[in-house]
Short mmCIF file of C-alpha atoms in Angstrom, two decimals:
data_model
loop_
_atom_site.label_atom_id
_atom_site.label_comp_id
_atom_site.label_asym_id
_atom_site.label_seq_id
_atom_site.Cartn_x
_atom_site.Cartn_y
_atom_site.Cartn_z
CA MET Z 1 -44.21 23.20 107.57
CA PRO Z 2 -42.42 21.32 104.79
CA LEU Z 3 -44.36 19.69 101.96
CA VAL Z 4 -43.57 16.01 101.38
CA LEU Z 5 -44.49 14.04 98.27
CA VAL Z 6 -45.47 10.44 99.12
CA THR Z 7 -45.83 8.18 96.10
CA GLY Z 8 -48.44 5.42 96.05
CA VAL Z 9 -50.07 7.03 99.08
CA THR Z 10 -53.00 4.60 99.24
CA GLY Z 11 -50.66 1.63 99.73
CA PHE Z 12 -50.12 -0.18 103.03
CA ILE Z 13 -46.78 1.39 103.97
CA ALA Z 14 -47.35 4.73 102.26
CA ALA Z 15 -50.64 5.37 104.08
CA HIS Z 16 -48.83 4.95 107.39
CA VAL Z 17 -46.01 7.20 106.20
CA ALA Z 18 -48.62 9.86 105.41
CA HIS Z 19 -50.17 9.33 108.86
CA GLU Z 20 -46.80 9.80 110.55
CA LEU Z 21 -46.03 12.93 108.52
CA LEU Z 22 -49.40 14.55 109.14
CA SER Z 23 -49.21 13.72 112.86
CA ASN Z 24 -45.91 15.58 113.01
CA GLY Z 25 -47.14 18.73 111.29
CA TYR Z 26 -45.96 18.09 107.74
CA HIS Z 27 -48.07 18.78 104.68
CA VAL Z 28 -48.43 15.78 102.38
CA ARG Z 29 -49.01 15.52 98.65
CA GLY Z 30 -49.79 11.93 97.70
CA THR Z 31 -49.74 10.31 94.30
CA LEU Z 32 -52.48 7.87 93.38
CA ARG Z 33 -53.94 6.35 90.24
CA SER Z 34 -57.44 7.79 90.60
CA ILE Z 35 -58.55 10.70 92.75
CA ASP Z 36 -61.58 8.88 94.19
CA LYS Z 37 -59.24 6.59 96.16
CA GLY Z 38 -58.06 9.59 98.13
CA GLU Z 39 -61.39 10.37 99.75
CA TYR Z 40 -61.30 7.28 101.96
CA LEU Z 41 -57.76 8.07 103.03
CA LYS Z 42 -58.76 11.57 104.09
CA SER Z 43 -61.38 10.03 106.36
CA VAL Z 44 -58.83 7.97 108.32
CA LEU Z 45 -55.79 10.25 108.46
CA PRO Z 46 -55.18 13.12 110.89
CA HIS Z 47 -55.23 16.72 109.65
CA PRO Z 48 -56.77 15.92 106.28
CA GLU Z 49 -56.71 19.63 105.47
CA ASN Z 50 -52.93 19.22 105.05
CA LEU Z 51 -53.30 16.30 102.62
CA SER Z 52 -53.60 16.76 98.87
CA PHE Z 53 -53.41 14.42 95.90
CA VAL Z 54 -52.06 14.29 92.39
CA VAL Z 55 -52.91 11.59 89.86
CA VAL Z 56 -50.05 9.52 88.41
CA LYS Z 57 -51.73 6.85 86.31
CA ASP Z 58 -48.64 4.80 85.49
CA LEU Z 59 -45.35 5.31 87.27
CA ILE Z 60 -43.32 3.90 84.36
CA ASP Z 61 -44.49 6.62 81.96
CA GLU Z 62 -41.80 9.10 80.92
CA GLY Z 63 -42.14 12.21 83.06
CA ALA Z 64 -44.89 10.64 85.18
CA PHE Z 65 -43.83 12.56 88.29
CA ASP Z 66 -42.82 15.87 86.65
CA GLU Z 67 -45.82 17.81 87.95
CA ALA Z 68 -46.08 15.95 91.25
CA VAL Z 69 -42.59 16.95 92.44
CA LYS Z 70 -42.86 20.66 91.78
CA GLY Z 71 -42.60 22.78 94.91
CA VAL Z 72 -42.06 19.95 97.41
CA ASP Z 73 -39.30 19.90 100.04
CA TYR Z 74 -38.90 16.13 100.38
CA VAL Z 75 -39.91 12.97 98.56
CA ILE Z 76 -40.73 9.56 100.00
CA HIS Z 77 -41.03 7.04 97.17
CA CYS Z 78 -43.10 4.07 98.35
CA ALA Z 79 -44.82 3.12 95.10
CA SER Z 80 -43.56 -0.27 93.88
CA PRO Z 81 -45.33 -3.59 93.35
CA PHE Z 82 -45.12 -6.36 95.95
CA HIS Z 83 -47.20 -9.34 94.89
CA TYR Z 84 -46.78 -12.84 93.52
CA LYS Z 85 -49.35 -12.64 90.70
CA VAL Z 86 -46.70 -12.57 88.02
CA GLN Z 87 -47.00 -13.63 84.39
CA ASP Z 88 -44.09 -11.62 83.01
CA ALA Z 89 -41.35 -10.77 85.52
CA TYR Z 90 -40.25 -7.66 83.67
CA LYS Z 91 -43.70 -6.26 82.94
CA ASP Z 92 -45.23 -7.04 86.33
CA LEU Z 93 -42.33 -6.38 88.72
CA ILE Z 94 -38.96 -5.30 87.30
CA ASN Z 95 -40.01 -2.39 85.09
CA PRO Z 96 -42.42 -0.76 87.56
CA ALA Z 97 -39.83 -0.99 90.35
CA VAL Z 98 -36.80 0.21 88.40
CA LEU Z 99 -38.42 2.73 86.04
CA GLY Z 100 -40.61 4.11 88.82
CA THR Z 101 -37.56 4.74 90.98
CA THR Z 102 -35.35 6.26 88.30
CA GLY Z 103 -38.35 8.17 86.95
CA ILE Z 104 -39.01 10.05 90.17
CA LEU Z 105 -35.32 10.82 90.62
CA LYS Z 106 -35.19 12.26 87.09
CA SER Z 107 -38.28 14.35 87.79
CA VAL Z 108 -36.78 15.70 91.02
CA ALA Z 109 -33.49 16.53 89.32
CA ALA Z 110 -35.22 18.34 86.44
CA HIS Z 111 -38.21 20.01 88.10
CA ALA Z 112 -37.76 20.24 91.88
CA PRO Z 113 -34.69 22.22 92.97
CA SER Z 114 -36.35 22.69 96.35
CA VAL Z 115 -36.06 18.98 97.25
CA LYS Z 116 -33.45 18.35 99.92
CA ARG Z 117 -33.71 14.57 100.26
CA VAL Z 118 -35.39 11.56 98.66
CA VAL Z 119 -36.20 8.51 100.78
CA ILE Z 120 -37.03 5.31 98.93
CA THR Z 121 -38.78 2.23 100.26
CA SER Z 122 -36.44 -0.59 99.34
CA SER Z 123 -36.62 -3.98 101.04
CA MET Z 124 -34.72 -6.65 102.89
CA ALA Z 125 -35.29 -8.55 99.65
CA ALA Z 126 -32.56 -6.31 98.21
CA VAL Z 127 -30.24 -7.21 101.10
CA ARG Z 128 -30.82 -10.91 101.65
CA THR Z 129 -27.92 -13.22 100.83
CA GLN Z 130 -26.66 -16.57 102.08
CA THR Z 131 -23.16 -15.15 102.54
CA PRO Z 132 -23.51 -11.97 104.63
CA THR Z 133 -20.53 -9.65 104.91
CA ASN Z 134 -20.96 -9.45 108.69
CA PRO Z 135 -20.68 -12.91 110.32
CA GLU Z 136 -23.32 -11.85 112.85
CA GLY Z 137 -26.02 -11.52 110.19
CA LEU Z 138 -27.43 -9.45 107.37
CA SER Z 139 -26.39 -5.80 107.30
CA GLU Z 140 -26.57 -2.76 105.06
CA LEU Z 141 -23.36 -3.97 103.38
CA ASP Z 142 -25.19 -6.89 101.74
CA TRP Z 143 -26.95 -7.14 98.37
CA ASN Z 144 -29.14 -9.85 96.89
CA ASN Z 145 -27.01 -10.53 93.84
CA GLY Z 146 -28.32 -14.10 93.67
CA ALA Z 147 -31.83 -12.95 92.74
CA VAL Z 148 -30.47 -10.73 89.98
CA GLU Z 149 -28.44 -13.64 88.59
CA GLY Z 150 -31.57 -15.81 88.67
CA LEU Z 151 -33.48 -13.17 86.71
CA GLU Z 152 -30.73 -12.93 84.13
CA LYS Z 153 -30.87 -16.69 83.59
CA GLN Z 154 -34.66 -17.10 83.47
CA GLY Z 155 -35.82 -13.82 81.98
CA ALA Z 156 -39.52 -13.01 81.80
CA SER Z 157 -40.48 -16.45 83.11
CA THR Z 158 -38.57 -15.92 86.38
CA PRO Z 159 -40.81 -17.07 89.27
CA PRO Z 160 -42.04 -14.32 91.61
CA GLY Z 161 -39.99 -15.60 94.56
CA ILE Z 162 -36.88 -14.58 92.59
CA ALA Z 163 -38.33 -11.78 90.46
CA TYR Z 164 -39.54 -9.71 93.42
CA PRO Z 165 -36.18 -9.54 95.26
CA ALA Z 166 -34.49 -8.93 91.91
CA SER Z 167 -36.84 -5.99 91.29
CA LYS Z 168 -36.02 -4.42 94.66
CA THR Z 169 -32.28 -5.00 94.24
CA LEU Z 170 -32.17 -3.52 90.75
CA ALA Z 171 -34.37 -0.56 91.72
CA GLU Z 172 -32.27 0.38 94.72
CA ARG Z 173 -29.00 -0.04 92.84
CA ALA Z 174 -30.39 2.15 90.05
CA ALA Z 175 -31.18 4.87 92.60
CA TRP Z 176 -27.67 4.90 94.03
CA ASP Z 177 -26.17 4.82 90.53
CA PHE Z 178 -28.31 7.79 89.52
CA LEU Z 179 -26.83 9.93 92.27
CA LYS Z 180 -23.30 8.87 91.34
CA GLU Z 181 -23.70 10.05 87.74
CA SER Z 182 -23.46 13.75 88.56
CA PRO Z 183 -23.80 16.12 91.53
CA ARG Z 184 -27.38 16.57 92.74
CA SER Z 185 -29.04 19.17 94.94
CA PHE Z 186 -30.55 16.37 97.02
CA ASP Z 187 -29.30 13.25 98.75
CA LEU Z 188 -30.78 9.77 99.09
CA VAL Z 189 -31.78 7.36 101.86
CA ALA Z 190 -32.98 3.77 101.38
CA CYS Z 191 -35.18 2.04 103.95
CA ASN Z 192 -35.05 -1.77 103.85
CA PRO Z 193 -37.86 -3.50 105.76
CA PRO Z 194 -38.55 -7.27 105.70
CA PHE Z 195 -42.13 -8.64 105.85
CA VAL Z 196 -44.24 -5.72 107.04
CA TYR Z 197 -47.26 -6.34 109.28
CA GLY Z 198 -49.48 -4.08 111.37
CA PRO Z 199 -52.85 -2.31 111.32
CA LEU Z 200 -54.32 -1.51 107.92
CA LEU Z 201 -55.14 2.10 107.05
CA GLN Z 202 -55.78 1.52 103.36
CA LYS Z 203 -59.23 0.63 102.10
CA VAL Z 204 -59.84 -3.12 101.76
CA THR Z 205 -63.13 -4.93 101.23
CA SER Z 206 -61.91 -8.53 100.97
CA VAL Z 207 -58.97 -10.69 102.01
CA ASP Z 208 -57.79 -10.73 98.40
CA GLU Z 209 -57.17 -6.97 98.61
CA VAL Z 210 -54.96 -7.25 101.68
CA ASN Z 211 -51.26 -6.58 101.15
CA THR Z 212 -49.07 -9.65 100.74
CA SER Z 213 -47.51 -9.78 104.21
CA CYS Z 214 -50.73 -9.25 106.16
CA LYS Z 215 -52.58 -11.74 103.99
CA TYR Z 216 -50.55 -14.50 105.62
CA ILE Z 217 -52.16 -13.60 108.95
CA ALA Z 218 -55.60 -13.20 107.37
CA ASP Z 219 -55.36 -16.68 105.87
CA TYR Z 220 -54.43 -18.19 109.25
CA LEU Z 221 -57.35 -16.38 110.90
CA THR Z 222 -59.87 -17.63 108.34
CA GLY Z 223 -58.52 -21.18 108.20
CA THR Z 224 -57.63 -20.84 104.52
CA THR Z 225 -54.08 -21.89 105.38
CA THR Z 226 -54.41 -25.27 107.08
CA LYS Z 227 -50.72 -26.05 107.62
CA ILE Z 228 -48.10 -23.68 108.98
CA LEU Z 229 -45.99 -22.41 106.11
CA PRO Z 230 -42.24 -23.18 106.19
CA ILE Z 231 -41.33 -19.51 106.25
CA ALA Z 232 -38.76 -17.97 108.58
CA ALA Z 233 -37.83 -14.37 107.90
CA GLY Z 234 -37.66 -10.86 109.27
CA PHE Z 235 -40.72 -8.99 110.47
CA VAL Z 236 -41.48 -5.37 111.29
CA ASP Z 237 -44.49 -3.30 112.29
CA VAL Z 238 -45.65 -0.85 109.62
CA ARG Z 239 -45.83 1.93 112.21
CA ASP Z 240 -42.12 1.51 112.91
CA VAL Z 241 -41.41 1.50 109.18
CA ALA Z 242 -43.32 4.77 108.80
CA HIS Z 243 -41.47 6.31 111.73
CA GLY Z 244 -38.15 5.25 110.21
CA HIS Z 245 -39.02 6.85 106.87
CA VAL Z 246 -39.96 10.16 108.46
CA ARG Z 247 -36.87 10.21 110.67
CA ALA Z 248 -34.79 9.47 107.56
CA LEU Z 249 -36.03 12.71 106.01
CA THR Z 250 -34.41 15.09 108.45
CA VAL Z 251 -31.65 13.34 110.44
CA PRO Z 252 -28.59 14.89 108.78
CA GLU Z 253 -26.32 11.86 109.11
CA ALA Z 254 -28.93 9.60 107.48
CA GLY Z 255 -28.13 10.99 104.03
CA GLY Z 256 -26.40 8.58 101.68
CA ASN Z 257 -27.25 5.54 103.79
CA ARG Z 258 -29.30 2.36 103.76
CA PHE Z 259 -31.21 1.35 106.89
CA ILE Z 260 -32.47 -2.10 107.82
CA LEU Z 261 -35.87 -1.50 109.43
CA SER Z 262 -36.40 -4.89 111.04
CA GLY Z 263 -38.00 -5.85 114.34
CA GLY Z 264 -36.25 -9.21 114.29
CA SER Z 265 -36.66 -12.61 112.69
CA ALA Z 266 -39.37 -15.20 113.30
CA SER Z 267 -40.82 -18.36 111.82
CA HIS Z 268 -44.48 -18.84 110.99
CA GLU Z 269 -44.53 -21.35 113.85
CA GLU Z 270 -43.84 -18.40 116.17
CA LEU Z 271 -46.30 -16.17 114.33
CA VAL Z 272 -49.12 -18.71 114.66
CA ALA Z 273 -48.23 -19.26 118.32
CA VAL Z 274 -48.96 -15.57 118.92
CA LEU Z 275 -52.30 -15.90 117.13
CA ARG Z 276 -53.19 -19.06 119.04
CA LYS Z 277 -52.57 -17.34 122.39
CA ALA Z 278 -54.36 -14.12 121.40
CA PHE Z 279 -57.42 -15.85 119.91
CA PRO Z 280 -57.97 -19.07 121.88
CA ASP Z 281 -61.49 -19.52 120.47
CA ARG Z 282 -60.19 -19.88 116.92
CA THR Z 283 -58.67 -22.94 115.29
CA PHE Z 284 -55.19 -22.67 113.84
CA PRO Z 285 -52.89 -25.19 112.15
CA PRO Z 286 -51.23 -27.53 114.65
CA ALA Z 287 -47.73 -26.77 115.87
CA GLY Z 288 -44.70 -28.94 115.24
CA GLU Z 289 -45.58 -30.23 111.76
CA THR Z 290 -43.49 -27.78 109.74
CA GLN Z 291 -39.74 -27.95 109.19
CA THR Z 292 -38.36 -24.42 109.06
CA SER Z 293 -34.80 -23.24 108.70
CA VAL Z 294 -33.40 -20.74 111.19
CA PRO Z 295 -33.53 -17.27 109.62
CA LEU Z 296 -30.43 -15.12 109.39
CA ARG Z 297 -30.31 -12.30 111.90
CA GLU Z 298 -31.22 -8.91 110.44
CA ILE Z 299 -28.99 -6.34 112.14
CA ASN Z 300 -31.00 -3.20 112.93
CA THR Z 301 -28.35 -1.41 115.00
CA LYS Z 302 -27.88 1.38 112.49
CA ALA Z 303 -31.59 2.24 112.35
CA ARG Z 304 -31.84 2.26 116.13
CA LYS Z 305 -28.75 4.42 116.64
CA VAL Z 306 -29.02 6.87 113.74
CA LEU Z 307 -32.78 7.11 113.26
CA GLY Z 308 -33.79 6.38 116.84
CA VAL Z 309 -36.33 3.72 115.87
CA GLU Z 310 -37.51 1.41 118.66
CA PHE Z 311 -39.13 -1.67 117.18
CA ARG Z 312 -42.34 -3.30 118.37
CA THR Z 313 -42.31 -6.96 119.40
CA LEU Z 314 -43.60 -9.82 117.28
CA GLU Z 315 -46.44 -10.30 119.78
CA GLN Z 316 -47.72 -6.74 119.53
CA THR Z 317 -47.23 -6.57 115.77
CA VAL Z 318 -49.11 -9.80 115.02
CA LYS Z 319 -51.90 -9.13 117.52
CA ASP Z 320 -52.50 -5.60 116.20
CA THR Z 321 -52.48 -6.89 112.61
CA ALA Z 322 -55.05 -9.54 113.44
CA ASP Z 323 -57.27 -7.10 115.34
CA SER Z 324 -57.23 -4.74 112.38
CA LEU Z 325 -58.07 -7.50 109.89
CA ILE Z 326 -60.94 -8.76 112.04
CA GLU Z 327 -62.34 -5.25 112.44
CA LYS Z 328 -62.03 -4.24 108.79
CA LEU Z 329 -63.08 -7.48 107.12
CA LYS Z 330 -65.30 -9.04 109.82
CA ILE Z 331 -63.41 -12.32 109.46
#
């Protein structure tokens, strides 16, 4: 079976991508920063005998992926920071996202003639705009140029709410530009999920180690968040994101395309309502106290038709996320 390189394999999305690949008979080579992190992953993934690791200490280093890409058939590039602990927008978010993306493409072009396709984990943050091209909602035609303009104005001090979408926009644009520069032996697919929830496969020992999206749910479960946050945005289950990535590898017509991997849009009022119904013995912030704007629709028609992804509901996604957090962290 084909060998697939998955970058940042111990991350939330990447671990599920590896799970999906291994479940479907692929061999997986995962990049990680230290080899000891891989042992836990082998204990929770199927067919661990088909999983190997290669250390990439810093994805922005020149040639960081040169050895990792050799001999693989496909690449799924998941490694990119998503957090709000930002002191320097360029150092903490922009450079890792952009240089990591262009770095792996350069390594594939120079050292991996066997690679047929590269799939990158982009984000709805790279799509989101207040003036969508399609009047029905956000589509693959849209780009978050506003975040990039905000970064250009504010520089290193750009707040994370602007710096993160700018990092995803610039990284994805850099990937497409790279392929335009000259003919390549491989093509490219970008997967654009919104807030990603779902069961955790990665190792976590405290709420602070939980990925950014799922931490919202953890903080509602523990009572750390005492008022419903005024957030209304897209959601998707990580298992559907993983399935979309793997389908994007081999569906011929997927090449050269972006795909919105979104299960729909929801407010935190709706998210907490699911938690309140699923866990009636717990106390959650009261309903009706938060003013939230109506989120733009995220059109997932292309992913459903081309990739064949069927998306889980908000109810199942949130409930399964909460169950996983409670089991792993005993919260």
